[in-house]
mmCIF file of C-alpha atoms in Angstrom:
data_model
loop_
_atom_site.group_PDB
_atom_site.id
_atom_site.type_symbol
_atom_site.label_atom_id
_atom_site.label_comp_id
_atom_site.label_asym_id
_atom_site.label_seq_id
_atom_site.Cartn_x
_atom_site.Cartn_y
_atom_site.Cartn_z
ATOM 1 C CA GLU A 1 129.491 100.904 72.976
ATOM 2 C CA LYS A 2 132.729 101.086 70.741
ATOM 3 C CA LEU A 3 133.514 97.141 71.968
ATOM 4 C CA THR A 4 130.099 96.435 71.589
ATOM 5 C CA ALA A 5 130.416 97.893 67.502
ATOM 6 C CA TRP A 6 133.646 96.288 67.434
ATOM 7 C CA VAL A 7 132.130 92.756 68.264
ATOM 8 C CA LEU A 8 128.940 93.247 66.059
ATOM 9 C CA GLN A 9 131.493 94.438 63.436
ATOM 10 C CA VAL A 10 133.866 91.199 63.763
ATOM 11 C CA THR A 11 130.756 89.069 63.694
ATOM 12 C CA GLY A 12 129.455 90.978 60.835
ATOM 13 C CA THR A 13 126.046 90.998 62.831
ATOM 14 C CA GLY A 14 123.633 94.422 64.006
ATOM 15 C CA ALA A 15 120.628 95.020 65.990
ATOM 16 C CA GLY A 16 118.017 93.896 63.208
ATOM 17 C CA THR A 17 116.181 91.396 65.439
ATOM 18 C CA VAL A 18 116.757 91.664 69.544
ATOM 19 C CA ALA A 19 115.101 89.676 72.228
ATOM 20 C CA GLY A 20 115.275 90.513 75.798
ATOM 21 C CA ASP A 21 114.603 89.167 78.606
ATOM 22 C CA GLY A 22 115.683 89.469 82.772
ATOM 23 C CA SER A 23 116.391 86.753 85.872
ATOM 24 C CA ILE A 24 116.897 87.349 89.365
ATOM 25 C CA ILE A 25 119.812 87.607 91.537
ATOM 26 C CA GLU A 26 120.078 87.979 95.507
ATOM 27 C CA ALA A 27 121.990 91.035 96.871
ATOM 28 C CA ALA A 28 125.117 90.324 98.720
ATOM 29 C CA ALA A 29 123.665 90.805 101.849
ATOM 30 C CA SER A 30 122.606 88.802 104.992
ATOM 31 C CA ARG A 31 118.853 87.692 105.020
ATOM 32 C CA PHE A 32 119.580 88.559 109.276
ATOM 33 C CA GLN A 33 119.602 92.162 108.264
ATOM 34 C CA GLU A 34 115.748 92.107 107.114
ATOM 35 C CA ILE A 35 113.728 94.458 109.261
ATOM 36 C CA LYS A 36 110.201 96.198 109.120
ATOM 37 C CA ALA A 37 109.291 99.904 109.446
ATOM 38 C CA GLU A 38 108.774 99.733 113.166
ATOM 39 C CA ALA A 39 112.129 98.044 114.536
ATOM 40 C CA LEU A 40 113.822 100.256 111.770
ATOM 41 C CA ALA A 41 112.144 103.189 113.871
ATOM 42 C CA GLU A 42 113.213 102.201 116.866
ATOM 43 C CA LEU A 43 117.064 102.024 115.577
ATOM 44 C CA VAL A 44 116.951 104.964 114.232
ATOM 45 C CA VAL A 45 116.329 106.317 117.890
ATOM 46 C CA LYS A 46 118.357 104.561 119.516
ATOM 47 C CA GLN A 47 121.159 105.284 117.264
ATOM 48 C CA ARG A 48 120.701 109.057 117.374
ATOM 49 C CA GLU A 49 121.374 108.416 121.496
ATOM 50 C CA LYS A 50 124.391 106.957 120.855
ATOM 51 C CA MET A 51 125.820 109.303 118.882
ATOM 52 C CA ALA A 52 124.549 111.880 121.146
ATOM 53 C CA ALA A 53 126.236 110.130 123.644
ATOM 54 C CA SER A 54 129.490 109.348 122.047
ATOM 55 C CA GLU A 55 129.569 113.545 120.995
ATOM 56 C CA GLN A 56 129.322 114.874 124.590
ATOM 57 C CA GLU A 57 132.873 112.863 125.419
ATOM 58 C CA ALA A 58 136.467 114.137 124.437
ATOM 59 C CA GLY A 59 138.915 112.247 123.075
ATOM 60 C CA GLU A 60 140.047 110.943 119.681
ATOM 61 C CA GLU A 61 138.866 107.665 119.629
ATOM 62 C CA LYS A 62 135.292 109.055 121.042
ATOM 63 C CA ARG A 63 135.536 111.138 118.169
ATOM 64 C CA ARG A 64 136.325 107.803 115.796
ATOM 65 C CA GLU A 65 132.930 106.463 117.590
ATOM 66 C CA THR A 66 131.066 109.437 116.846
ATOM 67 C CA GLU A 67 131.671 109.274 113.167
ATOM 68 C CA LYS A 68 131.227 105.729 113.090
ATOM 69 C CA ALA A 69 127.933 106.484 114.960
ATOM 70 C CA ARG A 70 126.997 109.056 112.982
ATOM 71 C CA HIS A 71 127.676 107.155 108.887
ATOM 72 C CA ASP A 72 125.596 104.033 110.986
ATOM 73 C CA LEU A 73 122.704 106.493 111.426
ATOM 74 C CA ASN A 74 123.049 107.973 107.887
ATOM 75 C CA SER A 75 122.709 104.476 106.645
ATOM 76 C CA LEU A 76 120.035 103.806 108.593
ATOM 77 C CA LEU A 77 117.973 106.571 107.519
ATOM 78 C CA GLU A 78 118.222 105.912 103.601
ATOM 79 C CA ALA A 79 117.020 102.705 104.086
ATOM 80 C CA GLN A 80 114.336 104.313 106.497
ATOM 81 C CA GLN A 81 113.619 106.442 103.616
ATOM 82 C CA VAL A 82 113.615 104.132 100.859
ATOM 83 C CA LEU A 83 111.478 102.022 103.157
ATOM 84 C CA GLU A 84 108.765 104.676 103.486
ATOM 85 C CA GLU A 85 108.614 105.420 99.454
ATOM 86 C CA ARG A 86 108.012 101.327 98.660
ATOM 87 C CA GLN A 87 105.415 101.247 101.310
ATOM 88 C CA GLN A 88 103.644 104.751 99.419
ATOM 89 C CA GLN A 89 104.063 102.812 96.294
ATOM 90 C CA ARG A 90 102.767 99.686 97.718
ATOM 91 C CA GLN A 91 99.154 101.115 99.052
ATOM 92 C CA SER A 92 99.038 103.641 95.990
ATOM 93 C CA ARG A 93 98.424 100.189 93.991
ATOM 94 C CA GLY A 94 95.885 98.803 96.451
ATOM 95 C CA LYS A 95 98.006 96.472 98.280
ATOM 96 C CA LYS A 96 98.105 95.481 102.078
ATOM 97 C CA GLY A 97 100.922 94.358 103.997
ATOM 98 C CA GLU A 98 104.221 95.589 105.647
ATOM 99 C CA VAL A 99 106.909 95.833 103.561
ATOM 100 C CA THR A 100 110.511 94.508 104.503
ATOM 101 C CA ILE A 101 113.931 96.548 103.921
ATOM 102 C CA ASN A 102 117.242 94.560 104.313
ATOM 103 C CA ARG A 103 119.403 97.392 105.622
ATOM 104 C CA GLN A 104 122.882 96.435 104.303
ATOM 105 C CA GLU A 105 121.400 96.789 100.883
ATOM 106 C CA PRO A 106 118.294 98.738 100.928
ATOM 107 C CA GLU A 107 118.268 99.313 97.341
ATOM 108 C CA ALA A 108 117.580 95.499 97.068
ATOM 109 C CA VAL A 109 113.893 94.500 97.110
ATOM 110 C CA ILE A 110 112.668 91.920 99.664
ATOM 111 C CA GLN A 111 111.283 89.244 96.861
ATOM 112 C CA PRO A 112 110.321 85.798 95.343
ATOM 113 C CA GLN A 113 113.299 83.532 94.481
ATOM 114 C CA LYS A 114 112.830 81.292 91.030
ATOM 115 C CA ASP A 115 112.103 78.307 93.322
ATOM 116 C CA LYS A 116 108.851 80.301 94.773
ATOM 117 C CA LYS A 117 109.865 79.342 98.274
ATOM 118 C CA ARG A 118 112.211 82.122 99.471
ATOM 119 C CA LEU A 119 112.173 85.287 99.578
ATOM 120 C CA GLN A 120 115.598 87.190 99.618
ATOM 121 C CA ALA A 121 117.018 90.788 98.920
ATOM 122 C CA SER A 122 117.110 90.488 95.460
ATOM 123 C CA TYR A 123 117.643 92.401 92.261
ATOM 124 C CA LYS A 124 116.303 91.970 88.371
ATOM 125 C CA PRO A 125 119.132 92.084 85.590
ATOM 126 C CA SER A 126 118.065 92.343 81.997
ATOM 127 C CA VAL A 127 119.915 91.640 78.444
ATOM 128 C CA LEU A 128 118.554 92.474 74.992
ATOM 129 C CA VAL A 129 120.587 90.523 72.659
ATOM 130 C CA ASN A 130 120.936 90.281 68.656
ATOM 131 C CA GLU A 131 120.096 87.004 67.140
ATOM 132 C CA LEU A 132 124.057 86.073 67.921
ATOM 133 C CA ARG A 133 123.127 86.038 71.203
ATOM 134 C CA ILE A 134 125.137 89.094 71.477
ATOM 135 C CA ILE A 135 124.260 91.266 74.473
ATOM 136 C CA ILE A 136 123.539 94.926 73.311
ATOM 137 C CA GLY A 137 121.751 96.204 75.991
ATOM 138 C CA GLN A 138 121.929 95.646 79.464
ATOM 139 C CA ALA A 139 120.486 97.120 82.917
ATOM 140 C CA VAL A 140 119.458 96.415 86.612
ATOM 141 C CA ASP A 141 116.066 97.640 88.115
ATOM 142 C CA PRO A 142 115.410 96.526 91.684
ATOM 143 C CA SER A 143 112.095 94.841 91.020
ATOM 144 C CA SER A 144 110.968 95.120 87.238
ATOM 145 C CA GLU A 145 112.164 93.707 84.151
ATOM 146 C CA THR A 146 109.725 95.950 81.696
ATOM 147 C CA GLN A 147 110.304 99.709 83.739
ATOM 148 C CA VAL A 148 114.331 98.814 81.601
ATOM 149 C CA VAL A 149 112.606 98.259 78.128
ATOM 150 C CA THR A 150 113.306 101.974 77.100
ATOM 151 C CA SER A 151 116.922 101.464 78.281
ATOM 152 C CA LEU A 152 117.466 98.482 76.421
ATOM 153 C CA LEU A 153 116.137 99.731 73.131
ATOM 154 C CA ASP A 154 118.094 102.857 73.932
ATOM 155 C CA GLN A 155 121.334 101.331 73.974
ATOM 156 C CA ALA A 156 120.923 98.824 71.199
ATOM 157 C CA GLN A 157 119.909 101.478 68.914
ATOM 158 C CA GLN A 158 123.505 103.149 69.089
ATOM 159 C CA GLN A 159 124.546 99.902 67.465
ATOM 160 C CA GLY A 160 122.021 100.098 64.801
ATOM 161 C CA VAL A 161 118.658 100.033 63.789
ATOM 162 C CA ILE A 162 116.202 97.821 65.415
ATOM 163 C CA GLU A 163 113.098 96.304 62.802
ATOM 164 C CA THR A 164 111.871 93.633 65.429
ATOM 165 C CA ALA A 165 112.196 93.141 69.352
ATOM 166 C CA LEU A 166 110.763 90.063 70.878
ATOM 167 C CA PHE A 167 109.707 89.384 74.187
ATOM 168 C CA ASP A 168 108.101 86.604 76.796
ATOM 169 C CA ALA A 169 104.351 87.045 78.009
ATOM 170 C CA GLY A 170 105.773 89.045 81.413
ATOM 171 C CA TYR A 171 106.688 91.788 79.159
ATOM 172 C CA PHE A 172 103.062 92.348 77.623
ATOM 173 C CA ASN A 173 102.210 95.704 79.237
ATOM 174 C CA GLN A 174 101.000 99.133 77.661
ATOM 175 C CA GLN A 175 104.801 100.177 78.775
ATOM 176 C CA VAL A 176 106.934 98.458 76.190
ATOM 177 C CA ILE A 177 103.975 98.371 73.587
ATOM 178 C CA ASP A 178 104.601 102.267 73.735
ATOM 179 C CA ALA A 179 108.033 102.178 73.650
ATOM 180 C CA THR A 180 108.364 99.973 70.831
ATOM 181 C CA GLU A 181 105.682 101.853 68.673
ATOM 182 C CA GLU A 182 107.571 105.046 69.579
ATOM 183 C CA ARG A 183 110.426 103.782 67.989
ATOM 184 C CA GLY A 184 108.872 102.416 65.127
ATOM 185 C CA ILE A 185 109.954 98.559 66.031
ATOM 186 C CA GLU A 186 108.069 95.431 65.693
ATOM 187 C CA LEU A 187 106.839 93.805 68.793
ATOM 188 C CA LEU A 188 106.061 90.252 68.790
ATOM 189 C CA CYS A 189 105.362 89.235 72.269
ATOM 190 C CA PRO A 190 102.766 87.034 73.493
ATOM 191 C CA GLU A 191 99.639 88.336 75.442
ATOM 192 C CA GLY A 192 98.880 85.845 77.862
ATOM 193 C CA ARG A 193 100.294 82.652 79.208
ATOM 194 C CA SER A 194 98.261 80.283 78.281
ATOM 195 C CA GLN A 195 99.527 77.295 76.276
ATOM 196 C CA GLY A 196 96.963 75.463 75.014
ATOM 197 C CA LYS A 197 93.380 73.536 76.132
ATOM 198 C CA ASP A 198 95.196 71.365 78.345
ATOM 199 C CA TRP A 199 96.738 73.910 80.745
ATOM 200 C CA HIS A 200 96.029 75.019 83.914
ATOM 201 C CA LYS A 201 97.294 77.925 86.039
ATOM 202 C CA GLN A 202 98.386 77.358 89.919
ATOM 203 C CA SER A 203 95.647 79.245 90.764
ATOM 204 C CA GLY A 204 92.027 77.567 90.654
ATOM 205 C CA LYS A 205 90.075 80.940 90.989
ATOM 206 C CA TYR A 206 91.155 81.540 87.306
ATOM 207 C CA TYR A 207 90.643 80.322 83.810
ATOM 208 C CA PRO A 208 92.851 81.023 81.424
ATOM 209 C CA LYS A 209 92.233 82.706 78.042
ATOM 210 C CA SER A 210 92.400 79.489 75.995
ATOM 211 C CA HIS A 211 89.508 77.563 77.791
ATOM 212 C CA PHE A 212 86.988 80.561 76.538
ATOM 213 C CA GLN A 213 85.913 79.497 73.033
ATOM 214 C CA TYR A 214 85.248 82.356 70.271
ATOM 215 C CA ASP A 215 82.271 82.414 67.913
ATOM 216 C CA PRO A 216 83.187 84.535 65.115
ATOM 217 C CA GLU A 217 79.766 84.477 63.452
ATOM 218 C CA GLN A 218 77.823 85.283 66.833
ATOM 219 C CA ASP A 219 80.570 87.368 68.089
ATOM 220 C CA HIS A 220 80.640 86.170 71.535
ATOM 221 C CA TYR A 221 82.517 83.953 73.846
ATOM 222 C CA ARG A 222 81.403 80.453 75.665
ATOM 223 C CA CYS A 223 83.548 80.125 79.406
ATOM 224 C CA PRO A 224 83.727 76.654 80.546
ATOM 225 C CA GLN A 225 80.796 76.983 83.057
ATOM 226 C CA GLY A 226 78.530 77.350 79.380
ATOM 227 C CA GLU A 227 77.858 81.188 80.034
ATOM 228 C CA LEU A 228 78.225 83.335 77.311
ATOM 229 C CA LEU A 229 80.096 86.654 77.019
ATOM 230 C CA THR A 230 78.546 88.964 74.409
ATOM 231 C CA CYS A 231 79.885 92.058 73.434
ATOM 232 C CA GLN A 232 78.648 95.049 75.080
ATOM 233 C CA SER A 233 80.392 97.937 73.824
ATOM 234 C CA ARG A 234 83.268 99.405 71.241
ATOM 235 C CA TYR A 235 86.433 101.615 71.876
ATOM 236 C CA LYS A 236 88.197 102.973 69.036
ATOM 237 C CA GLY A 237 91.140 104.504 70.560
ATOM 238 C CA ASN A 238 93.067 107.189 70.271
ATOM 239 C CA ALA A 239 96.587 108.274 70.188
ATOM 240 C CA THR A 240 97.219 107.115 73.757
ATOM 241 C CA SER A 241 94.850 104.116 74.134
ATOM 242 C CA PRO A 242 94.087 101.230 72.217
ATOM 243 C CA ALA A 243 91.241 100.138 70.971
ATOM 244 C CA TYR A 244 89.302 97.303 72.430
ATOM 245 C CA ARG A 245 85.649 95.688 72.957
ATOM 246 C CA LEU A 246 84.204 95.312 75.806
ATOM 247 C CA TYR A 247 82.359 91.649 76.938
#
């Protein structure tokens, strides 16, 4: 914080307007160490047996083998606990499928890389910068860029008052909205990923918002198939939930 404050003082800048974004970096772990729950459970059983056999034999060398076996077992148990927690989180969100973990680096998450073709154990680092692109907030999360926004804002606020925060559409969720609203920060963040009427999503199952035409006089939307979406109800909102109209 002291170093950042000194850099801001020398450059004559502050934290008035900030922008945040994240990326993805691969973990320093071999992909051949990736494993699923069933295989990991089998390894734990084998490692317990190996450690029990080492404990029964005497000698300095066997003592070192026992210590190594215990260390390896603890590493496997740690990976097993993380894997079970992630599997439970996945199920709570209604998602199916098995979770894979890298036992060399269980904190990392197996996730798509920027080329969208590979799955690799990775982390998501994020930064918050001012108008001169000086980093005034930084954080790393295993899989989420939005989870660290609160931490980024708190770090940046140590360097001055934040008036405006800019994020791309990937940050448009209630958590980010609440984090900026609670701190009195103006949030500039697009709520959709559409880029005009000629833009198409990769999936053919959905229409982007830009393909729906709104008629303000009739207060209805016309979908690309010609059907109408009419207003069914309105919610005024409260202290915890934003207002909305249901079409």
